[in-house]
Every structure is written in C-alpha cells, then in structure tokens.
C-alpha cells in the first residue's frame, strides 16, 4: 500500500502497460496521472500494488475512510473506476480488500471489464458514447440518418449565432486560465439553477480540476474546449483525453445564448476535432440527457455498488449508502415521479436564490 505520489516511475510504467493490454477503452480516468492528481488533493488516497514475484501485476487505486470503508479513487467525480490487473491474474476480491484493510469498496462508475468487482454491483447504468473512429464525416452521415432534424437544426443555429453575435470560432485545447474559470462559474450556476449540489463549491474538486488542467501526459491530459462567438466564449467543456478516448466531464454554456444551443454546437465541434486528432471515442458519461440521446452512437454499461467483507464497517457502509440508492432507483424507474422530482429541485433552487 502506498500513497499515489510514492509510486516509482517503473511502477507507473507497469500500470500503463497493464492498461494498454486491457480489453477496455483507454479511458484517462484509469491512468496513474488521474490517481496522482486525486492524491494531491485527497490525503486518504491510496494505491494497492499487487506483486507476482518481484514484478507488479496489478494496482487498485482507492480512498480509505472510517472503519475501513473504501471507495473508488475520486468517487463522485471519476467517470470510470476499477482495478488495473494483468489479464488472467488469479486474485480473490476478499483477499485484496483484507490486504488493504478495507471492509468495503464502493463504486458508482465501475468499468464493465472489472470481473473482480462486477458481481457485487447493485445497479447497471448506461454510459453514452460517440464513435468517431472512422472520421467525423462518417459520424455526421450517421447523425443525418438517425437524427436528421437535430443535425439540421443545430447547424442552422450555429450559422445564426455567427450572423447575430459574431464569427463562430472553436478552440479544442484552450490554455487560457480565464476560460477555465468562466466554465466553472457557468457550471456552478447551472448546478444551483437545477437544484443540484454544486461540485465546485467543494474545494478539493476545484483543486483537482486545476491539477488536471496542467496535466499533459500522453494517456491523461486535461483538455479545455471553448466555442467563441466573436470574442465572447459562449460554451465550454473541460475533460480528459488519452490517445484514443476523450472523456467528457464538465460541459456548460452561457445562458444568455441558450437560443442558439451553443452546448450542442460545442459537442459537434469537439467530435470533429477529436477525430482529427486520432481520437476514436467520446465518452459522454452516465446519466440520461436529451443531448446525449441526440449525439450518441452507442452505449456501454457501468456499474454501481460495493464489494464488502463481514464486519461493522460493512454495516456502516450499508446504512450510509443503500437506503439513498434504493430511493433514487425507485424514482428513476418511474418517469412521471422523476419529472416531478426534477421540477421540485428547480423550484427549491429558485426559492433559495430569492
């Protein structure tokens, strides 16, 4: 067991090699750079290193809480989670948790290929993906076939934005810190407007994004994309990229320009730029949304739940998480109730603002 910053370069190279050998897409959330960034803002972050002889054969990044309650590294903001293991490694889940002194290991975006933990999942969710492996033109042709009205309307709004506000310009990898601050302000306002918990009100998340914005590793680099109209930013997104995957993370837009659907325009330009960079997959993350349904080419499963060992820590985990999860699941599976809950959250947010 070690802190993320205590791993040597040889161990990090082994981590990358194991990840490259995985059947799963090379999502940047599963790279050592993401874990290292979390470690700099979360002192409870740890990495278990599994050895076969003298050679590292696996890594489990996690955070350890009271009574040995464990959670996936960056849980709450990490969109892909799990262990990094040599294919075919014989390892028991309970043995690993015991070695880490964990009573439980909670996850909410577990990768589908995580055989060590998938059997402990309580729920399966869909994460939405955009496949641009064959180029943006092929993707746009698929959009014209599956959502002709959506694509036509979005492109028309982009042209209208250029005529009425100023020339539309897109920057795939913007380095201006002011643009990142603007994005976080928009996103915080969106959270408050919709009655959701403001992630950027949590200092560690703001610091984490700042750390990752400066990370430029080949398989995990912070990428800020901005759509400008004239000289004004109208939509932006901050995410992580590897050589083959763009993990979409924090998108937002200026509500003043909502009638032009700048967020949708931004995502189309991101897909075009990603394809030009050789990136084959955009991962839009889990959680249903109209814009995801319009943009997606497919879905991948991710899992929520917890692997546990008998003991007081397991009971504490169940009491702290399971009732809320079951309540959320009950609401999600009833569309009318879910719509009512969303309206209630927005109404409460308006009351707080007044």
Tab-separated table of C-alpha atoms in Angstrom, residues 123-336:
chain	number	residue	atom	x	y	z
A	123	UNK	CA	-27.231	-1.443	-10.390
A	124	UNK	CA	-26.231	-1.223	-14.036
A	125	UNK	CA	-26.227	2.136	-15.823
A	126	UNK	CA	-25.592	3.200	-19.402
A	127	UNK	CA	-22.745	5.493	-20.331
A	128	UNK	CA	-23.253	7.128	-23.719
A	129	UNK	CA	-20.522	7.123	-26.349
A	130	UNK	CA	-19.813	8.758	-29.698
A	131	UNK	CA	-17.752	6.651	-32.097
A	132	UNK	CA	-15.644	8.758	-34.498
A	133	UNK	CA	-13.123	6.007	-35.261
A	134	UNK	CA	-13.933	6.235	-38.989
A	135	UNK	CA	-13.753	10.029	-39.070
A	136	UNK	CA	-16.114	12.920	-38.414
A	137	UNK	CA	-17.706	12.790	-41.877
A	138	UNK	CA	-18.819	9.204	-41.243
A	139	UNK	CA	-20.221	10.211	-37.861
A	140	UNK	CA	-22.078	13.175	-39.351
A	141	UNK	CA	-23.545	10.908	-42.028
A	142	UNK	CA	-24.808	8.595	-39.280
A	143	UNK	CA	-26.360	11.593	-37.500
A	144	UNK	CA	-28.097	12.657	-40.709
A	145	UNK	CA	-29.626	9.189	-40.933
A	146	UNK	CA	-30.660	8.752	-37.280
A	147	UNK	CA	-31.405	12.362	-36.259
A	148	UNK	CA	-31.772	14.457	-39.437
A	149	UNK	CA	-33.840	17.188	-37.788
A	150	UNK	CA	-31.431	17.500	-34.848
A	151	UNK	CA	-28.347	17.929	-37.042
A	152	UNK	CA	-30.026	20.322	-39.477
A	153	UNK	CA	-31.415	22.483	-36.653
A	154	UNK	CA	-28.115	22.576	-34.726
A	155	UNK	CA	-26.061	23.590	-37.769
A	156	UNK	CA	-28.626	26.271	-38.622
A	157	UNK	CA	-28.359	27.674	-35.079
A	158	UNK	CA	-24.579	27.736	-35.400
A	159	UNK	CA	-24.870	29.848	-38.565
A	160	UNK	CA	-27.396	32.134	-36.898
A	161	UNK	CA	-25.071	32.560	-33.901
A	162	UNK	CA	-22.350	33.701	-36.287
A	163	UNK	CA	-24.614	36.198	-38.023
A	164	UNK	CA	-26.188	37.699	-34.889
A	165	UNK	CA	-23.326	37.608	-32.344
A	166	UNK	CA	-20.040	37.282	-34.187
A	167	UNK	CA	-17.866	34.867	-36.109
A	168	UNK	CA	-18.004	31.391	-34.550
A	169	UNK	CA	-14.609	30.043	-33.571
A	170	UNK	CA	-13.760	26.785	-31.835
A	171	UNK	CA	-10.605	26.010	-29.843
A	172	UNK	CA	-10.153	22.343	-28.989
A	173	UNK	CA	-7.321	22.797	-26.474
A	174	UNK	CA	-7.619	26.262	-24.923
A	175	UNK	CA	-4.834	27.164	-22.474
A	176	UNK	CA	-6.253	30.445	-21.123
A	177	UNK	CA	-6.897	30.039	-17.336
A	178	UNK	CA	-9.616	32.709	-17.539
A	179	UNK	CA	-11.634	30.454	-19.847
A	180	UNK	CA	-11.486	27.627	-17.302
A	181	UNK	CA	-12.653	29.976	-14.533
A	182	UNK	CA	-15.541	31.091	-16.733
A	183	UNK	CA	-16.557	27.480	-17.348
A	184	UNK	CA	-16.555	26.694	-13.613
A	185	UNK	CA	-18.680	29.783	-12.918
A	186	UNK	CA	-21.210	28.693	-15.555
A	187	UNK	CA	-21.259	25.143	-14.205
A	188	UNK	CA	-21.751	26.283	-10.599
A	189	UNK	CA	-24.651	28.484	-11.707
A	190	UNK	CA	-26.154	25.542	-13.615
A	191	UNK	CA	-25.922	23.293	-10.547
A	192	UNK	CA	-27.665	25.914	-8.423
A	193	UNK	CA	-30.266	26.643	-11.100
A	194	UNK	CA	-31.248	22.983	-11.329
A	195	UNK	CA	-31.183	22.356	-7.571
A	196	UNK	CA	-28.172	20.054	-7.701
A	197	UNK	CA	-25.166	20.031	-5.385
A	198	UNK	CA	-22.531	22.456	-6.658
A	199	UNK	CA	-19.423	20.350	-7.167
A	200	UNK	CA	-17.208	23.407	-7.492
A	201	UNK	CA	-18.267	24.535	-4.026
A	202	UNK	CA	-16.074	21.659	-2.815
A	203	UNK	CA	-12.505	22.879	-2.668
A	204	UNK	CA	-10.937	19.511	-3.480
A	205	UNK	CA	-12.845	19.244	-6.778
A	206	UNK	CA	-11.823	22.749	-7.837
A	207	UNK	CA	-8.205	21.959	-6.957
A	208	UNK	CA	-8.403	18.617	-8.770
A	209	UNK	CA	-9.612	20.265	-11.976
A	210	UNK	CA	-6.804	22.821	-11.668
A	211	UNK	CA	-4.265	19.994	-11.255
A	212	UNK	CA	-5.585	18.120	-14.277
A	213	UNK	CA	-5.728	21.263	-16.424
A	214	UNK	CA	-1.926	21.339	-16.099
A	215	UNK	CA	-1.518	17.594	-16.787
A	216	UNK	CA	-0.213	16.811	-20.269
A	217	UNK	CA	0.590	13.077	-20.169
A	218	UNK	CA	0.019	11.145	-23.436
A	219	UNK	CA	-2.743	8.987	-21.931
A	220	UNK	CA	-4.218	11.517	-19.474
A	221	UNK	CA	-4.252	15.184	-20.395
A	222	UNK	CA	-6.623	17.921	-19.309
A	223	UNK	CA	-8.414	19.416	-22.315
A	224	UNK	CA	-10.436	22.637	-22.242
A	225	UNK	CA	-12.534	23.217	-25.357
A	226	UNK	CA	-14.210	26.580	-25.963
A	227	UNK	CA	-16.741	27.839	-28.502
A	228	UNK	CA	-16.442	31.570	-29.172
A	229	UNK	CA	-18.815	33.932	-30.956
A	230	UNK	CA	-16.822	36.996	-31.867
A	231	UNK	CA	-14.517	37.365	-28.870
A	232	UNK	CA	-17.026	36.033	-26.341
A	233	UNK	CA	-16.954	32.461	-25.014
A	234	UNK	CA	-20.469	31.041	-25.307
A	235	UNK	CA	-19.888	27.379	-24.378
A	236	UNK	CA	-17.025	25.358	-22.936
A	237	UNK	CA	-16.088	21.887	-21.792
A	238	UNK	CA	-13.315	20.523	-19.607
A	239	UNK	CA	-12.463	16.845	-19.831
A	240	UNK	CA	-9.622	14.369	-20.013
A	241	UNK	CA	-8.137	12.764	-23.089
A	242	UNK	CA	-5.955	9.818	-23.899
A	243	UNK	CA	-4.617	8.956	-27.332
A	244	UNK	CA	-7.893	7.199	-28.166
A	245	UNK	CA	-10.631	8.454	-25.770
A	246	UNK	CA	-11.983	11.892	-24.898
A	247	UNK	CA	-13.742	11.630	-21.536
A	248	UNK	CA	-16.412	14.338	-21.462
A	249	UNK	CA	-16.673	15.724	-17.946
A	250	UNK	CA	-17.779	19.328	-17.277
A	251	UNK	CA	-19.753	20.974	-20.131
A	252	UNK	CA	-21.578	24.300	-19.696
A	253	UNK	CA	-22.714	27.334	-21.682
A	254	UNK	CA	-23.679	30.959	-21.183
A	255	UNK	CA	-27.495	31.012	-20.667
A	256	UNK	CA	-27.632	34.369	-22.479
A	257	UNK	CA	-27.073	32.451	-25.729
A	258	UNK	CA	-29.301	29.459	-24.954
A	259	UNK	CA	-31.493	30.010	-28.036
A	260	UNK	CA	-28.509	29.134	-30.236
A	261	UNK	CA	-27.906	25.764	-28.463
A	262	UNK	CA	-24.180	26.524	-28.073
A	263	UNK	CA	-23.611	23.386	-25.995
A	264	UNK	CA	-24.758	21.156	-28.856
A	265	UNK	CA	-22.642	23.077	-31.355
A	266	UNK	CA	-19.679	22.713	-28.993
A	267	UNK	CA	-20.089	18.926	-28.813
A	268	UNK	CA	-20.235	18.592	-32.603
A	269	UNK	CA	-17.030	20.612	-32.944
A	270	UNK	CA	-15.409	18.535	-30.181
A	271	UNK	CA	-16.263	15.354	-32.080
A	272	UNK	CA	-14.813	16.829	-35.276
A	273	UNK	CA	-11.593	17.959	-33.560
A	274	UNK	CA	-11.196	14.682	-31.653
A	275	UNK	CA	-11.471	12.678	-34.868
A	276	UNK	CA	-8.865	14.914	-36.493
A	277	UNK	CA	-6.538	14.197	-33.527
A	278	UNK	CA	-6.920	10.447	-33.986
A	279	UNK	CA	-9.248	10.011	-31.001
A	280	UNK	CA	-11.827	7.352	-31.802
A	281	UNK	CA	-14.278	7.599	-28.914
A	282	UNK	CA	-16.015	10.353	-26.940
A	283	UNK	CA	-17.376	9.097	-23.622
A	284	UNK	CA	-20.317	11.328	-22.611
A	285	UNK	CA	-20.684	9.652	-19.212
A	286	UNK	CA	-23.685	8.098	-17.493
A	287	UNK	CA	-26.953	9.841	-16.809
A	288	UNK	CA	-29.769	10.293	-19.299
A	289	UNK	CA	-29.956	13.624	-21.132
A	290	UNK	CA	-31.589	14.732	-24.374
A	291	UNK	CA	-28.332	15.987	-25.843
A	292	UNK	CA	-26.685	12.594	-25.188
A	293	UNK	CA	-29.527	10.773	-26.915
A	294	UNK	CA	-29.129	13.072	-29.923
A	295	UNK	CA	-25.324	12.751	-30.151
A	296	UNK	CA	-24.649	9.139	-29.167
A	297	UNK	CA	-23.779	6.269	-31.481
A	298	UNK	CA	-23.951	3.646	-28.733
A	299	UNK	CA	-23.887	2.807	-25.042
A	300	UNK	CA	-21.582	0.951	-22.654
A	301	UNK	CA	-22.553	-0.436	-19.244
A	302	UNK	CA	-21.085	0.846	-15.974
A	303	UNK	CA	-21.952	-0.415	-12.516
A	304	UNK	CA	-22.796	0.928	-9.074
A	305	UNK	CA	-22.454	-0.978	-5.828
A	306	UNK	CA	-19.862	-2.134	-3.295
A	307	UNK	CA	-17.717	-5.167	-2.625
A	308	UNK	CA	-17.801	-5.924	1.113
A	309	UNK	CA	-16.331	-8.118	3.840
A	310	UNK	CA	-18.221	-9.097	7.021
A	311	UNK	CA	-17.867	-6.661	9.904
A	312	UNK	CA	-19.001	-3.382	11.452
A	313	UNK	CA	-17.607	-1.355	8.562
A	314	UNK	CA	-19.825	-3.222	6.114
A	315	UNK	CA	-22.925	-2.495	8.196
A	316	UNK	CA	-21.950	1.170	8.378
A	317	UNK	CA	-21.495	1.261	4.604
A	318	UNK	CA	-24.947	-0.273	4.061
A	319	UNK	CA	-26.654	2.192	6.375
A	320	UNK	CA	-24.897	5.202	4.873
A	321	UNK	CA	-25.492	4.405	1.190
A	322	UNK	CA	-28.056	1.707	0.482
A	323	UNK	CA	-31.297	3.469	1.583
A	324	UNK	CA	-30.480	6.524	-0.555
A	325	UNK	CA	-29.535	4.350	-3.546
A	326	UNK	CA	-32.805	2.443	-3.337
A	327	UNK	CA	-34.798	5.681	-3.115
A	328	UNK	CA	-33.013	7.079	-6.189
A	329	UNK	CA	-33.609	3.860	-8.098
A	330	UNK	CA	-37.305	3.912	-7.179
A	331	UNK	CA	-37.659	7.460	-8.583
A	332	UNK	CA	-35.567	6.824	-11.735
A	333	UNK	CA	-37.713	3.879	-12.749
A	334	UNK	CA	-40.888	5.997	-12.662
A	335	UNK	CA	-40.648	8.736	-15.327
A	336	UNK	CA	-43.565	10.810	-14.001
